[in-house]
């Protein structure tokens, strides 16, 4: 694996856990159509994590979901996605990446259909969890296939396109969601944000059958069933009470789950240590975390993505329920953020080779300034009579900072990981990313929703965003411990 593999500049990064050696004597070649198909598959999971946010008020109205279930609709997808990502990558190594891409895409279409037809809120939550699991089967095969079928400059261009696709999808999901809800296609309302996935996924399947070559690892890693189960239990013990506690009055079971979290987490860590000592393939190898770049990067990623996930959730709810903006206007308010992110993602690769970790620190600082500008707009701009374009200055600064930081963080950190462990290092980073996105919805989302009823939507939004700024400040401080340069 070359350095090009570790120059990953997207919001979702996962490469194979072992050297990706195709079984054929002559390595297969990825065509332009094949790359386009893989990028289409990569965009679907990230779009779907965020597309639901702008539809939450409409879902609440139609299904009488309530705040707790709304958070589970948003975060349940992310938890399943995070827990099963590395497992999905290892399964692709074993049975074939195109095969898993096709299976994951087909399951994504079916679970999207289940979401779109859900008769009640609990059914929607269950379908969203299943949709996250399908995404975890599909997504890892994208970068693994790119790695196995490209090299040199072609690989660099493919990774650059992948990074741009993932970053833009995160913000564009909410913009697209607003437009679809407002369009009310054939009277489907919010259901269209899920139903639209079905024909898109079907097209991806047909294209993949024609254009994506089959590859697999010659030495695939074994499945860490115990580690996967314990990681899932740890995340659920932490996130479920945080999401549900306020809505159900913090009953005893919430406190028991929170109290159990460190013990389940410790059991996970002991299983991983024992697995590594005995020559197994742990989900998260403890010795990998001894790597300075990985350890420092995970700390920054935890604060960064927790804040990002929380921001996208609370701003979507506040714009619609607080300012009474329609879904199109709420989505339009995020267009400057997406545009600035895209510009920064194009600029960041050139800056990082010269300035190294200072690009991350600068990006995080700009993000914090942008959030503060949004807070000032909320408090001083004439709430509740603000419009979508009143948020333009803050969104521009915020999006540009995120583009610099997000597209650079993975590249710097993974450049410190030994080449033979780059795949599992990518998996650990992405698992942290997806878990943190769900944690942001659970923490900042719960804070915002619990305060909105007592101090009002405006002040609740300001408090939640200031809490995010505190997290940004922590990530800025931690970023100075990142590796100085890209190796």
GROMACS .gro file of C-alpha atoms in nm:
model
  487
    1UNK     CA    1   0.000   0.000   0.000
    2UNK     CA    2   0.146   0.336  -0.097
    3UNK     CA    3   0.120   0.677   0.056
    4UNK     CA    4  -0.154   0.753  -0.191
    5UNK     CA    5  -0.373   0.518   0.006
    6UNK     CA    6  -0.335   0.720   0.319
    7UNK     CA    7  -0.406   1.052   0.155
    8UNK     CA    8  -0.773   1.013   0.217
    9UNK     CA    9  -0.956   1.340   0.219
   10UNK     CA   10  -1.319   1.244   0.259
   11UNK     CA   11  -1.568   1.220   0.543
   12UNK     CA   12  -1.588   0.844   0.510
   13UNK     CA   13  -1.263   0.650   0.486
   14UNK     CA   14  -1.226   0.275   0.491
   15UNK     CA   15  -0.974   0.061   0.310
   16UNK     CA   16  -0.923  -0.314   0.332
   17UNK     CA   17  -0.782  -0.451   0.654
   18UNK     CA   18  -0.506  -0.639   0.478
   19UNK     CA   19  -0.312  -0.578   0.160
   20UNK     CA   20  -0.575  -0.575  -0.111
   21UNK     CA   21  -0.444  -0.831  -0.357
   22UNK     CA   22  -0.681  -0.928  -0.634
   23UNK     CA   23  -0.710  -1.296  -0.701
   24UNK     CA   24  -0.648  -1.265  -1.072
   25UNK     CA   25  -0.292  -1.276  -1.206
   26UNK     CA   26  -0.348  -0.946  -1.386
   27UNK     CA   27  -0.499  -0.679  -1.162
   28UNK     CA   28  -0.838  -0.563  -1.290
   29UNK     CA   29  -0.874  -0.208  -1.415
   30UNK     CA   30  -1.142   0.031  -1.294
   31UNK     CA   31  -1.306   0.220  -1.578
   32UNK     CA   32  -1.441   0.574  -1.556
   33UNK     CA   33  -1.795   0.433  -1.544
   34UNK     CA   34  -1.691   0.194  -1.268
   35UNK     CA   35  -1.549   0.481  -1.063
   36UNK     CA   36  -1.865   0.685  -1.115
   37UNK     CA   37  -2.070   0.388  -0.996
   38UNK     CA   38  -1.859   0.348  -0.683
   39UNK     CA   39  -1.884   0.720  -0.607
   40UNK     CA   40  -2.260   0.699  -0.644
   41UNK     CA   41  -2.258   0.418  -0.389
   42UNK     CA   42  -2.033   0.619  -0.156
   43UNK     CA   43  -2.264   0.921  -0.169
   44UNK     CA   44  -2.582   0.734  -0.073
   45UNK     CA   45  -2.493   0.642   0.290
   46UNK     CA   46  -2.362   0.987   0.386
   47UNK     CA   47  -2.651   1.168   0.219
   48UNK     CA   48  -2.893   0.945   0.407
   49UNK     CA   49  -2.733   1.018   0.744
   50UNK     CA   50  -2.814   1.386   0.705
   51UNK     CA   51  -3.109   1.398   0.465
   52UNK     CA   52  -3.349   1.299   0.742
   53UNK     CA   53  -3.268   1.602   0.959
   54UNK     CA   54  -3.463   1.853   0.752
   55UNK     CA   55  -3.764   1.618   0.739
   56UNK     CA   56  -3.782   1.559   1.116
   57UNK     CA   57  -4.055   1.820   1.188
   58UNK     CA   58  -4.275   1.672   0.914
   59UNK     CA   59  -4.209   1.317   1.040
   60UNK     CA   60  -4.300   1.431   1.391
   61UNK     CA   61  -4.627   1.580   1.265
   62UNK     CA   62  -4.729   1.278   1.058
   63UNK     CA   63  -4.619   0.996   1.290
   64UNK     CA   64  -4.651   1.175   1.628
   65UNK     CA   65  -4.296   1.065   1.699
   66UNK     CA   66  -4.195   1.301   1.979
   67UNK     CA   67  -3.842   1.431   2.052
   68UNK     CA   68  -3.694   1.100   2.174
   69UNK     CA   69  -3.797   0.899   1.869
   70UNK     CA   70  -3.687   1.180   1.638
   71UNK     CA   71  -3.338   1.154   1.783
   72UNK     CA   72  -3.345   0.777   1.736
   73UNK     CA   73  -3.450   0.818   1.372
   74UNK     CA   74  -3.144   1.039   1.321
   75UNK     CA   75  -2.890   0.860   1.540
   76UNK     CA   76  -2.999   0.494   1.515
   77UNK     CA   77  -2.879   0.485   1.155
   78UNK     CA   78  -2.539   0.620   1.257
   79UNK     CA   79  -2.490   0.371   1.541
   80UNK     CA   80  -2.556   0.067   1.320
   81UNK     CA   81  -2.341   0.221   1.049
   82UNK     CA   82  -2.050   0.281   1.289
   83UNK     CA   83  -2.055  -0.057   1.460
   84UNK     CA   84  -2.062  -0.263   1.140
   85UNK     CA   85  -1.828  -0.064   0.912
   86UNK     CA   86  -1.511  -0.261   0.984
   87UNK     CA   87  -1.707  -0.588   0.977
   88UNK     CA   88  -1.841  -0.493   0.633
   89UNK     CA   89  -1.489  -0.428   0.508
   90UNK     CA   90  -1.363  -0.763   0.629
   91UNK     CA   91  -1.656  -0.948   0.475
   92UNK     CA   92  -1.577  -0.782   0.142
   93UNK     CA   93  -1.215  -0.896   0.170
   94UNK     CA   94  -1.336  -1.252   0.224
   95UNK     CA   95  -1.620  -1.306  -0.023
   96UNK     CA   96  -1.555  -1.039  -0.285
   97UNK     CA   97  -1.598  -0.663  -0.280
   98UNK     CA   98  -1.825  -0.628  -0.581
   99UNK     CA   99  -2.047  -0.902  -0.439
  100UNK     CA  100  -2.076  -0.719  -0.105
  101UNK     CA  101  -2.127  -0.386  -0.282
  102UNK     CA  102  -2.417  -0.536  -0.477
  103UNK     CA  103  -2.564  -0.703  -0.168
  104UNK     CA  104  -2.528  -0.389   0.045
  105UNK     CA  105  -2.681  -0.170  -0.226
  106UNK     CA  106  -2.975  -0.407  -0.270
  107UNK     CA  107  -3.035  -0.414   0.107
  108UNK     CA  108  -3.002  -0.035   0.116
  109UNK     CA  109  -3.279  -0.010  -0.144
  110UNK     CA  110  -3.504  -0.252   0.048
  111UNK     CA  111  -3.450  -0.080   0.383
  112UNK     CA  112  -3.505   0.261   0.220
  113UNK     CA  113  -3.836   0.127   0.090
  114UNK     CA  114  -3.920   0.009   0.442
  115UNK     CA  115  -3.842   0.357   0.577
  116UNK     CA  116  -4.059   0.520   0.312
  117UNK     CA  117  -4.354   0.291   0.388
  118UNK     CA  118  -4.317   0.293   0.768
  119UNK     CA  119  -4.666   0.318   0.927
  120UNK     CA  120  -4.541   0.446   1.264
  121UNK     CA  121  -4.238   0.597   1.433
  122UNK     CA  122  -4.103   0.276   1.588
  123UNK     CA  123  -4.113   0.098   1.254
  124UNK     CA  124  -3.923   0.389   1.102
  125UNK     CA  125  -3.657   0.365   1.375
  126UNK     CA  126  -3.612  -0.007   1.311
  127UNK     CA  127  -3.592   0.045   0.935
  128UNK     CA  128  -3.334   0.321   0.984
  129UNK     CA  129  -3.115   0.090   1.194
  130UNK     CA  130  -3.138  -0.174   0.921
  131UNK     CA  131  -3.056   0.090   0.662
  132UNK     CA  132  -2.742   0.182   0.856
  133UNK     CA  133  -2.638  -0.183   0.862
  134UNK     CA  134  -2.686  -0.206   0.483
  135UNK     CA  135  -2.471   0.106   0.438
  136UNK     CA  136  -2.196  -0.059   0.641
  137UNK     CA  137  -2.191  -0.349   0.396
  138UNK     CA  138  -2.184  -0.123   0.090
  139UNK     CA  139  -1.950   0.162   0.175
  140UNK     CA  140  -1.625  -0.021   0.268
  141UNK     CA  141  -1.616  -0.187  -0.073
  142UNK     CA  142  -1.579   0.150  -0.249
  143UNK     CA  143  -1.230   0.247  -0.132
  144UNK     CA  144  -1.120  -0.116  -0.118
  145UNK     CA  145  -1.206  -0.154  -0.487
  146UNK     CA  146  -1.038   0.175  -0.576
  147UNK     CA  147  -0.725   0.056  -0.396
  148UNK     CA  148  -0.724  -0.283  -0.568
  149UNK     CA  149  -0.787  -0.154  -0.923
  150UNK     CA  150  -0.593   0.174  -0.948
  151UNK     CA  151  -0.242   0.302  -0.890
  152UNK     CA  152  -0.032   0.616  -0.919
  153UNK     CA  153  -0.194   0.931  -1.051
  154UNK     CA  154  -0.518   0.752  -1.134
  155UNK     CA  155  -0.554   0.643  -0.772
  156UNK     CA  156  -0.482   0.996  -0.654
  157UNK     CA  157  -0.754   1.139  -0.879
  158UNK     CA  158  -1.000   0.871  -0.767
  159UNK     CA  159  -0.933   0.943  -0.400
  160UNK     CA  160  -0.970   1.316  -0.463
  161UNK     CA  161  -1.309   1.262  -0.625
  162UNK     CA  162  -1.408   1.033  -0.339
  163UNK     CA  163  -1.318   1.301  -0.086
  164UNK     CA  164  -1.518   1.568  -0.265
  165UNK     CA  165  -1.814   1.331  -0.297
  166UNK     CA  166  -1.822   1.242   0.072
  167UNK     CA  167  -1.782   1.596   0.198
  168UNK     CA  168  -2.044   1.755  -0.022
  169UNK     CA  169  -2.288   1.471   0.043
  170UNK     CA  170  -2.289   1.552   0.414
  171UNK     CA  171  -2.432   1.901   0.363
  172UNK     CA  172  -2.612   1.843   0.034
  173UNK     CA  173  -2.819   1.571   0.202
  174UNK     CA  174  -3.010   1.827   0.405
  175UNK     CA  175  -3.049   2.059   0.108
  176UNK     CA  176  -3.186   1.776  -0.105
  177UNK     CA  177  -3.409   1.665   0.181
  178UNK     CA  178  -3.568   2.008   0.202
  179UNK     CA  179  -3.642   2.017  -0.168
  180UNK     CA  180  -3.791   1.667  -0.173
  181UNK     CA  181  -4.018   1.728   0.126
  182UNK     CA  182  -4.144   2.053  -0.025
  183UNK     CA  183  -4.198   1.894  -0.366
  184UNK     CA  184  -4.433   1.637  -0.207
  185UNK     CA  185  -4.386   1.401  -0.500
  186UNK     CA  186  -4.712   1.213  -0.564
  187UNK     CA  187  -4.826   1.311  -0.216
  188UNK     CA  188  -4.541   1.122  -0.046
  189UNK     CA  189  -4.417   1.416   0.163
  190UNK     CA  190  -4.123   1.321   0.384
  191UNK     CA  191  -4.138   0.961   0.261
  192UNK     CA  192  -3.985   1.071  -0.070
  193UNK     CA  193  -3.645   1.125   0.096
  194UNK     CA  194  -3.628   0.748   0.144
  195UNK     CA  195  -3.822   0.628  -0.159
  196UNK     CA  196  -3.594   0.820  -0.397
  197UNK     CA  197  -3.310   0.589  -0.289
  198UNK     CA  198  -3.478   0.287  -0.450
  199UNK     CA  199  -3.435   0.382  -0.819
  200UNK     CA  200  -3.091   0.533  -0.749
  201UNK     CA  201  -2.974   0.214  -0.578
  202UNK     CA  202  -3.123   0.004  -0.858
  203UNK     CA  203  -2.927   0.209  -1.113
  204UNK     CA  204  -2.609   0.161  -0.906
  205UNK     CA  205  -2.664  -0.216  -0.906
  206UNK     CA  206  -2.709  -0.231  -1.284
  207UNK     CA  207  -2.404  -0.013  -1.341
  208UNK     CA  208  -2.194  -0.215  -1.095
  209UNK     CA  209  -2.280  -0.542  -1.270
  210UNK     CA  210  -2.148  -0.391  -1.592
  211UNK     CA  211  -1.853  -0.180  -1.483
  212UNK     CA  212  -1.714  -0.273  -1.137
  213UNK     CA  213  -1.458  -0.556  -1.136
  214UNK     CA  214  -1.454  -0.822  -0.863
  215UNK     CA  215  -1.163  -0.819  -0.618
  216UNK     CA  216  -1.088  -0.977  -0.283
  217UNK     CA  217  -0.797  -0.999  -0.041
  218UNK     CA  218  -0.555  -1.290  -0.068
  219UNK     CA  219  -0.518  -1.286   0.313
  220UNK     CA  220  -0.845  -1.159   0.460
  221UNK     CA  221  -0.872  -1.081   0.829
  222UNK     CA  222  -1.092  -1.298   1.045
  223UNK     CA  223  -1.419  -1.168   1.185
  224UNK     CA  224  -1.397  -1.033   1.540
  225UNK     CA  225  -1.749  -1.130   1.648
  226UNK     CA  226  -1.693  -1.068   2.019
  227UNK     CA  227  -1.532  -0.731   1.960
  228UNK     CA  228  -1.811  -0.621   1.725
  229UNK     CA  229  -2.079  -0.728   1.973
  230UNK     CA  230  -1.911  -0.555   2.268
  231UNK     CA  231  -1.848  -0.234   2.073
  232UNK     CA  232  -2.215  -0.229   1.975
  233UNK     CA  233  -2.321  -0.290   2.336
  234UNK     CA  234  -2.095  -0.007   2.456
  235UNK     CA  235  -2.235   0.242   2.208
  236UNK     CA  236  -2.595   0.143   2.279
  237UNK     CA  237  -2.545   0.162   2.657
  238UNK     CA  238  -2.413   0.515   2.613
  239UNK     CA  239  -2.635   0.655   2.339
  240UNK     CA  240  -2.980   0.510   2.413
  241UNK     CA  241  -3.017   0.672   2.758
  242UNK     CA  242  -2.875   1.000   2.628
  243UNK     CA  243  -3.132   1.002   2.348
  244UNK     CA  244  -3.428   0.875   2.549
  245UNK     CA  245  -3.362   0.992   2.905
  246UNK     CA  246  -3.515   1.339   2.889
  247UNK     CA  247  -3.825   1.228   2.701
  248UNK     CA  248  -3.906   0.941   2.940
  249UNK     CA  249  -3.816   1.123   3.261
  250UNK     CA  250  -3.480   0.957   3.330
  251UNK     CA  251  -3.607   0.625   3.474
  252UNK     CA  252  -3.377   0.382   3.654
  253UNK     CA  253  -3.289   0.186   3.341
  254UNK     CA  254  -3.130   0.496   3.186
  255UNK     CA  255  -2.893   0.536   3.479
  256UNK     CA  256  -2.817   0.165   3.488
  257UNK     CA  257  -2.720   0.166   3.121
  258UNK     CA  258  -2.500   0.472   3.165
  259UNK     CA  259  -2.336   0.313   3.470
  260UNK     CA  260  -2.274  -0.006   3.272
  261UNK     CA  261  -2.105   0.177   2.982
  262UNK     CA  262  -1.750   0.191   3.126
  263UNK     CA  263  -1.767  -0.175   3.230
  264UNK     CA  264  -1.886  -0.294   2.888
  265UNK     CA  265  -1.623  -0.071   2.729
  266UNK     CA  266  -1.356  -0.224   2.952
  267UNK     CA  267  -1.469  -0.573   2.852
  268UNK     CA  268  -1.439  -0.472   2.486
  269UNK     CA  269  -1.086  -0.346   2.545
  270UNK     CA  270  -0.981  -0.664   2.729
  271UNK     CA  271  -1.118  -0.882   2.448
  272UNK     CA  272  -0.928  -0.674   2.190
  273UNK     CA  273  -0.603  -0.696   2.388
  274UNK     CA  274  -0.635  -1.069   2.433
  275UNK     CA  275  -0.719  -1.115   2.065
  276UNK     CA  276  -0.410  -0.925   1.957
  277UNK     CA  277  -0.183  -1.112   2.201
  278UNK     CA  278  -0.307  -1.448   2.073
  279UNK     CA  279  -0.257  -1.360   1.707
  280UNK     CA  280  -0.619  -1.277   1.626
  281UNK     CA  281  -0.761  -0.991   1.423
  282UNK     CA  282  -0.920  -0.753   1.676
  283UNK     CA  283  -1.167  -0.496   1.551
  284UNK     CA  284  -0.954  -0.216   1.702
  285UNK     CA  285  -0.595  -0.335   1.767
  286UNK     CA  286  -0.477  -0.176   2.093
  287UNK     CA  287  -0.119  -0.139   1.967
  288UNK     CA  288  -0.247   0.078   1.683
  289UNK     CA  289  -0.361   0.335   1.938
  290UNK     CA  290  -0.003   0.356   2.063
  291UNK     CA  291   0.072   0.533   1.736
  292UNK     CA  292   0.101   0.905   1.814
  293UNK     CA  293  -0.075   1.023   1.500
  294UNK     CA  294  -0.367   0.784   1.543
  295UNK     CA  295  -0.412   0.860   1.912
  296UNK     CA  296  -0.403   1.238   1.866
  297UNK     CA  297  -0.624   1.219   1.559
  298UNK     CA  298  -0.895   1.020   1.735
  299UNK     CA  299  -0.915   1.284   2.007
  300UNK     CA  300  -0.960   1.563   1.755
  301UNK     CA  301  -1.211   1.358   1.555
  302UNK     CA  302  -1.421   1.284   1.864
  303UNK     CA  303  -1.483   1.653   1.938
  304UNK     CA  304  -1.504   1.761   1.575
  305UNK     CA  305  -1.760   1.508   1.455
  306UNK     CA  306  -1.966   1.521   1.774
  307UNK     CA  307  -2.008   1.893   1.716
  308UNK     CA  308  -2.076   1.850   1.345
  309UNK     CA  309  -2.344   1.584   1.396
  310UNK     CA  310  -2.513   1.789   1.668
  311UNK     CA  311  -2.502   2.109   1.465
  312UNK     CA  312  -2.669   1.955   1.161
  313UNK     CA  313  -2.948   1.813   1.377
  314UNK     CA  314  -3.029   2.120   1.587
  315UNK     CA  315  -3.002   2.374   1.304
  316UNK     CA  316  -3.247   2.174   1.092
  317UNK     CA  317  -3.504   2.160   1.373
  318UNK     CA  318  -3.452   2.524   1.477
  319UNK     CA  319  -3.488   2.663   1.125
  320UNK     CA  320  -3.821   2.488   1.072
  321UNK     CA  321  -3.980   2.482   1.415
  322UNK     CA  322  -3.827   2.802   1.551
  323UNK     CA  323  -3.821   3.025   1.245
  324UNK     CA  324  -4.109   2.848   1.068
  325UNK     CA  325  -3.905   2.821   0.751
  326UNK     CA  326  -4.028   2.569   0.501
  327UNK     CA  327  -3.808   2.271   0.417
  328UNK     CA  328  -3.677   2.437   0.100
  329UNK     CA  329  -3.576   2.755   0.284
  330UNK     CA  330  -3.421   2.548   0.564
  331UNK     CA  331  -3.218   2.353   0.310
  332UNK     CA  332  -3.125   2.670   0.122
  333UNK     CA  333  -2.976   2.815   0.441
  334UNK     CA  334  -2.712   2.539   0.422
  335UNK     CA  335  -2.617   2.597   0.057
  336UNK     CA  336  -2.343   2.852   0.145
  337UNK     CA  337  -2.198   2.600   0.389
  338UNK     CA  338  -2.186   2.332   0.118
  339UNK     CA  339  -2.033   2.571  -0.136
  340UNK     CA  340  -1.762   2.689   0.103
  341UNK     CA  341  -1.688   2.332   0.206
  342UNK     CA  342  -1.640   2.231  -0.157
  343UNK     CA  343  -1.403   2.523  -0.222
  344UNK     CA  344  -1.197   2.440   0.086
  345UNK     CA  345  -1.181   2.070  -0.001
  346UNK     CA  346  -1.022   2.163  -0.335
  347UNK     CA  347  -0.772   2.394  -0.169
  348UNK     CA  348  -0.678   2.177   0.131
  349UNK     CA  349  -0.467   1.909  -0.049
  350UNK     CA  350  -0.227   2.174  -0.176
  351UNK     CA  351  -0.207   2.353   0.157
  352UNK     CA  352  -0.144   2.043   0.370
  353UNK     CA  353   0.176   1.950   0.187
  354UNK     CA  354   0.319   2.291   0.280
  355UNK     CA  355   0.163   2.372   0.616
  356UNK     CA  356   0.081   2.029   0.761
  357UNK     CA  357  -0.127   2.021   1.077
  358UNK     CA  358  -0.167   2.400   1.079
  359UNK     CA  359  -0.431   2.352   0.808
  360UNK     CA  360  -0.639   2.147   1.054
  361UNK     CA  361  -0.587   2.398   1.335
  362UNK     CA  362  -0.681   2.688   1.106
  363UNK     CA  363  -0.987   2.504   0.976
  364UNK     CA  364  -1.110   2.419   1.325
  365UNK     CA  365  -1.058   2.781   1.435
  366UNK     CA  366  -1.256   2.909   1.137
  367UNK     CA  367  -1.530   2.661   1.215
  368UNK     CA  368  -1.554   2.795   1.571
  369UNK     CA  369  -1.567   3.154   1.443
  370UNK     CA  370  -1.840   3.057   1.198
  371UNK     CA  371  -2.050   2.899   1.473
  372UNK     CA  372  -2.008   3.214   1.685
  373UNK     CA  373  -2.129   3.425   1.391
  374UNK     CA  374  -2.435   3.200   1.364
  375UNK     CA  375  -2.497   3.245   1.738
  376UNK     CA  376  -2.469   3.625   1.700
  377UNK     CA  377  -2.715   3.609   1.410
  378UNK     CA  378  -2.959   3.409   1.621
  379UNK     CA  379  -2.936   3.643   1.921
  380UNK     CA  380  -2.909   3.979   1.744
  381UNK     CA  381  -3.066   3.928   1.403
  382UNK     CA  382  -3.434   3.967   1.486
  383UNK     CA  383  -3.550   3.617   1.578
  384UNK     CA  384  -3.807   3.478   1.486
  385UNK     CA  385  -3.810   3.684   1.166
  386UNK     CA  386  -3.477   3.566   1.026
  387UNK     CA  387  -3.459   3.429   0.674
  388UNK     CA  388  -3.234   3.171   0.515
  389UNK     CA  389  -2.989   3.427   0.378
  390UNK     CA  390  -2.940   3.596   0.717
  391UNK     CA  391  -2.722   3.299   0.806
  392UNK     CA  392  -2.500   3.339   0.497
  393UNK     CA  393  -2.189   3.496   0.664
  394UNK     CA  394  -2.170   3.240   0.943
  395UNK     CA  395  -2.240   2.946   0.712
  396UNK     CA  396  -1.968   3.053   0.469
  397UNK     CA  397  -1.701   3.077   0.739
  398UNK     CA  398  -1.824   2.761   0.909
  399UNK     CA  399  -1.829   2.557   0.587
  400UNK     CA  400  -1.486   2.675   0.475
  401UNK     CA  401  -1.334   2.585   0.811
  402UNK     CA  402  -1.495   2.243   0.807
  403UNK     CA  403  -1.368   2.179   0.455
  404UNK     CA  404  -1.011   2.259   0.556
  405UNK     CA  405  -1.021   2.053   0.874
  406UNK     CA  406  -1.229   1.752   0.772
  407UNK     CA  407  -1.055   1.680   0.444
  408UNK     CA  408  -0.710   1.717   0.602
  409UNK     CA  409  -0.747   1.537   0.935
  410UNK     CA  410  -0.768   1.185   0.793
  411UNK     CA  411  -0.477   1.241   0.557
  412UNK     CA  412  -0.239   1.365   0.828
  413UNK     CA  413  -0.333   1.100   1.081
  414UNK     CA  414  -0.326   0.804   0.845
  415UNK     CA  415   0.009   0.911   0.705
  416UNK     CA  416   0.154   0.815   1.047
  417UNK     CA  417   0.005   0.466   1.037
  418UNK     CA  418   0.235   0.192   0.900
  419UNK     CA  419   0.142   0.095   0.544
  420UNK     CA  420   0.052  -0.260   0.640
  421UNK     CA  421  -0.201  -0.129   0.895
  422UNK     CA  422  -0.347   0.157   0.693
  423UNK     CA  423  -0.668  -0.033   0.631
  424UNK     CA  424  -0.751  -0.102   0.993
  425UNK     CA  425  -0.635   0.250   1.083
  426UNK     CA  426  -0.886   0.392   0.837
  427UNK     CA  427  -1.154   0.169   0.986
  428UNK     CA  428  -1.082   0.292   1.338
  429UNK     CA  429  -1.099   0.654   1.225
  430UNK     CA  430  -1.429   0.607   1.044
  431UNK     CA  431  -1.581   0.411   1.332
  432UNK     CA  432  -1.489   0.702   1.559
  433UNK     CA  433  -1.634   0.946   1.306
  434UNK     CA  434  -1.969   0.773   1.273
  435UNK     CA  435  -2.001   0.707   1.647
  436UNK     CA  436  -1.925   1.073   1.716
  437UNK     CA  437  -2.186   1.192   1.466
  438UNK     CA  438  -2.447   0.985   1.649
  439UNK     CA  439  -2.314   1.107   1.985
  440UNK     CA  440  -2.356   1.466   1.867
  441UNK     CA  441  -2.724   1.408   1.790
  442UNK     CA  442  -2.769   1.238   2.129
  443UNK     CA  443  -2.591   1.505   2.337
  444UNK     CA  444  -2.636   1.841   2.166
  445UNK     CA  445  -2.972   1.731   2.031
  446UNK     CA  446  -3.095   1.634   2.377
  447UNK     CA  447  -2.960   1.957   2.528
  448UNK     CA  448  -3.135   2.165   2.263
  449UNK     CA  449  -3.469   1.984   2.282
  450UNK     CA  450  -3.476   1.980   2.663
  451UNK     CA  451  -3.410   2.356   2.684
  452UNK     CA  452  -3.642   2.460   2.402
  453UNK     CA  453  -3.954   2.409   2.612
  454UNK     CA  454  -3.827   2.615   2.906
  455UNK     CA  455  -3.614   2.898   2.767
  456UNK     CA  456  -3.742   2.911   2.410
  457UNK     CA  457  -3.612   2.788   2.076
  458UNK     CA  458  -3.380   3.084   2.016
  459UNK     CA  459  -3.192   3.064   2.345
  460UNK     CA  460  -3.186   2.683   2.337
  461UNK     CA  461  -3.020   2.697   1.994
  462UNK     CA  462  -2.766   2.951   2.120
  463UNK     CA  463  -2.678   2.734   2.422
  464UNK     CA  464  -2.640   2.421   2.207
  465UNK     CA  465  -2.417   2.603   1.958
  466UNK     CA  466  -2.205   2.753   2.236
  467UNK     CA  467  -2.159   2.401   2.370
  468UNK     CA  468  -2.035   2.306   2.025
  469UNK     CA  469  -1.793   2.599   2.031
  470UNK     CA  470  -1.652   2.463   2.357
  471UNK     CA  471  -1.592   2.133   2.180
  472UNK     CA  472  -1.431   2.314   1.887
  473UNK     CA  473  -1.199   2.494   2.128
  474UNK     CA  474  -1.097   2.158   2.276
  475UNK     CA  475  -1.030   2.018   1.928
  476UNK     CA  476  -0.819   2.322   1.838
  477UNK     CA  477  -0.607   2.263   2.147
  478UNK     CA  478  -0.570   1.894   2.068
  479UNK     CA  479  -0.485   1.960   1.702
  480UNK     CA  480  -0.144   2.105   1.796
  481UNK     CA  481  -0.047   1.750   1.898
  482UNK     CA  482  -0.117   1.608   1.553
  483UNK     CA  483   0.180   1.506   1.336
  484UNK     CA  484   0.338   1.820   1.199
  485UNK     CA  485   0.349   1.713   0.836
  486UNK     CA  486   0.223   1.450   0.595
  487UNK     CA  487   0.487   1.180   0.558
   0.00000   0.00000   0.00000
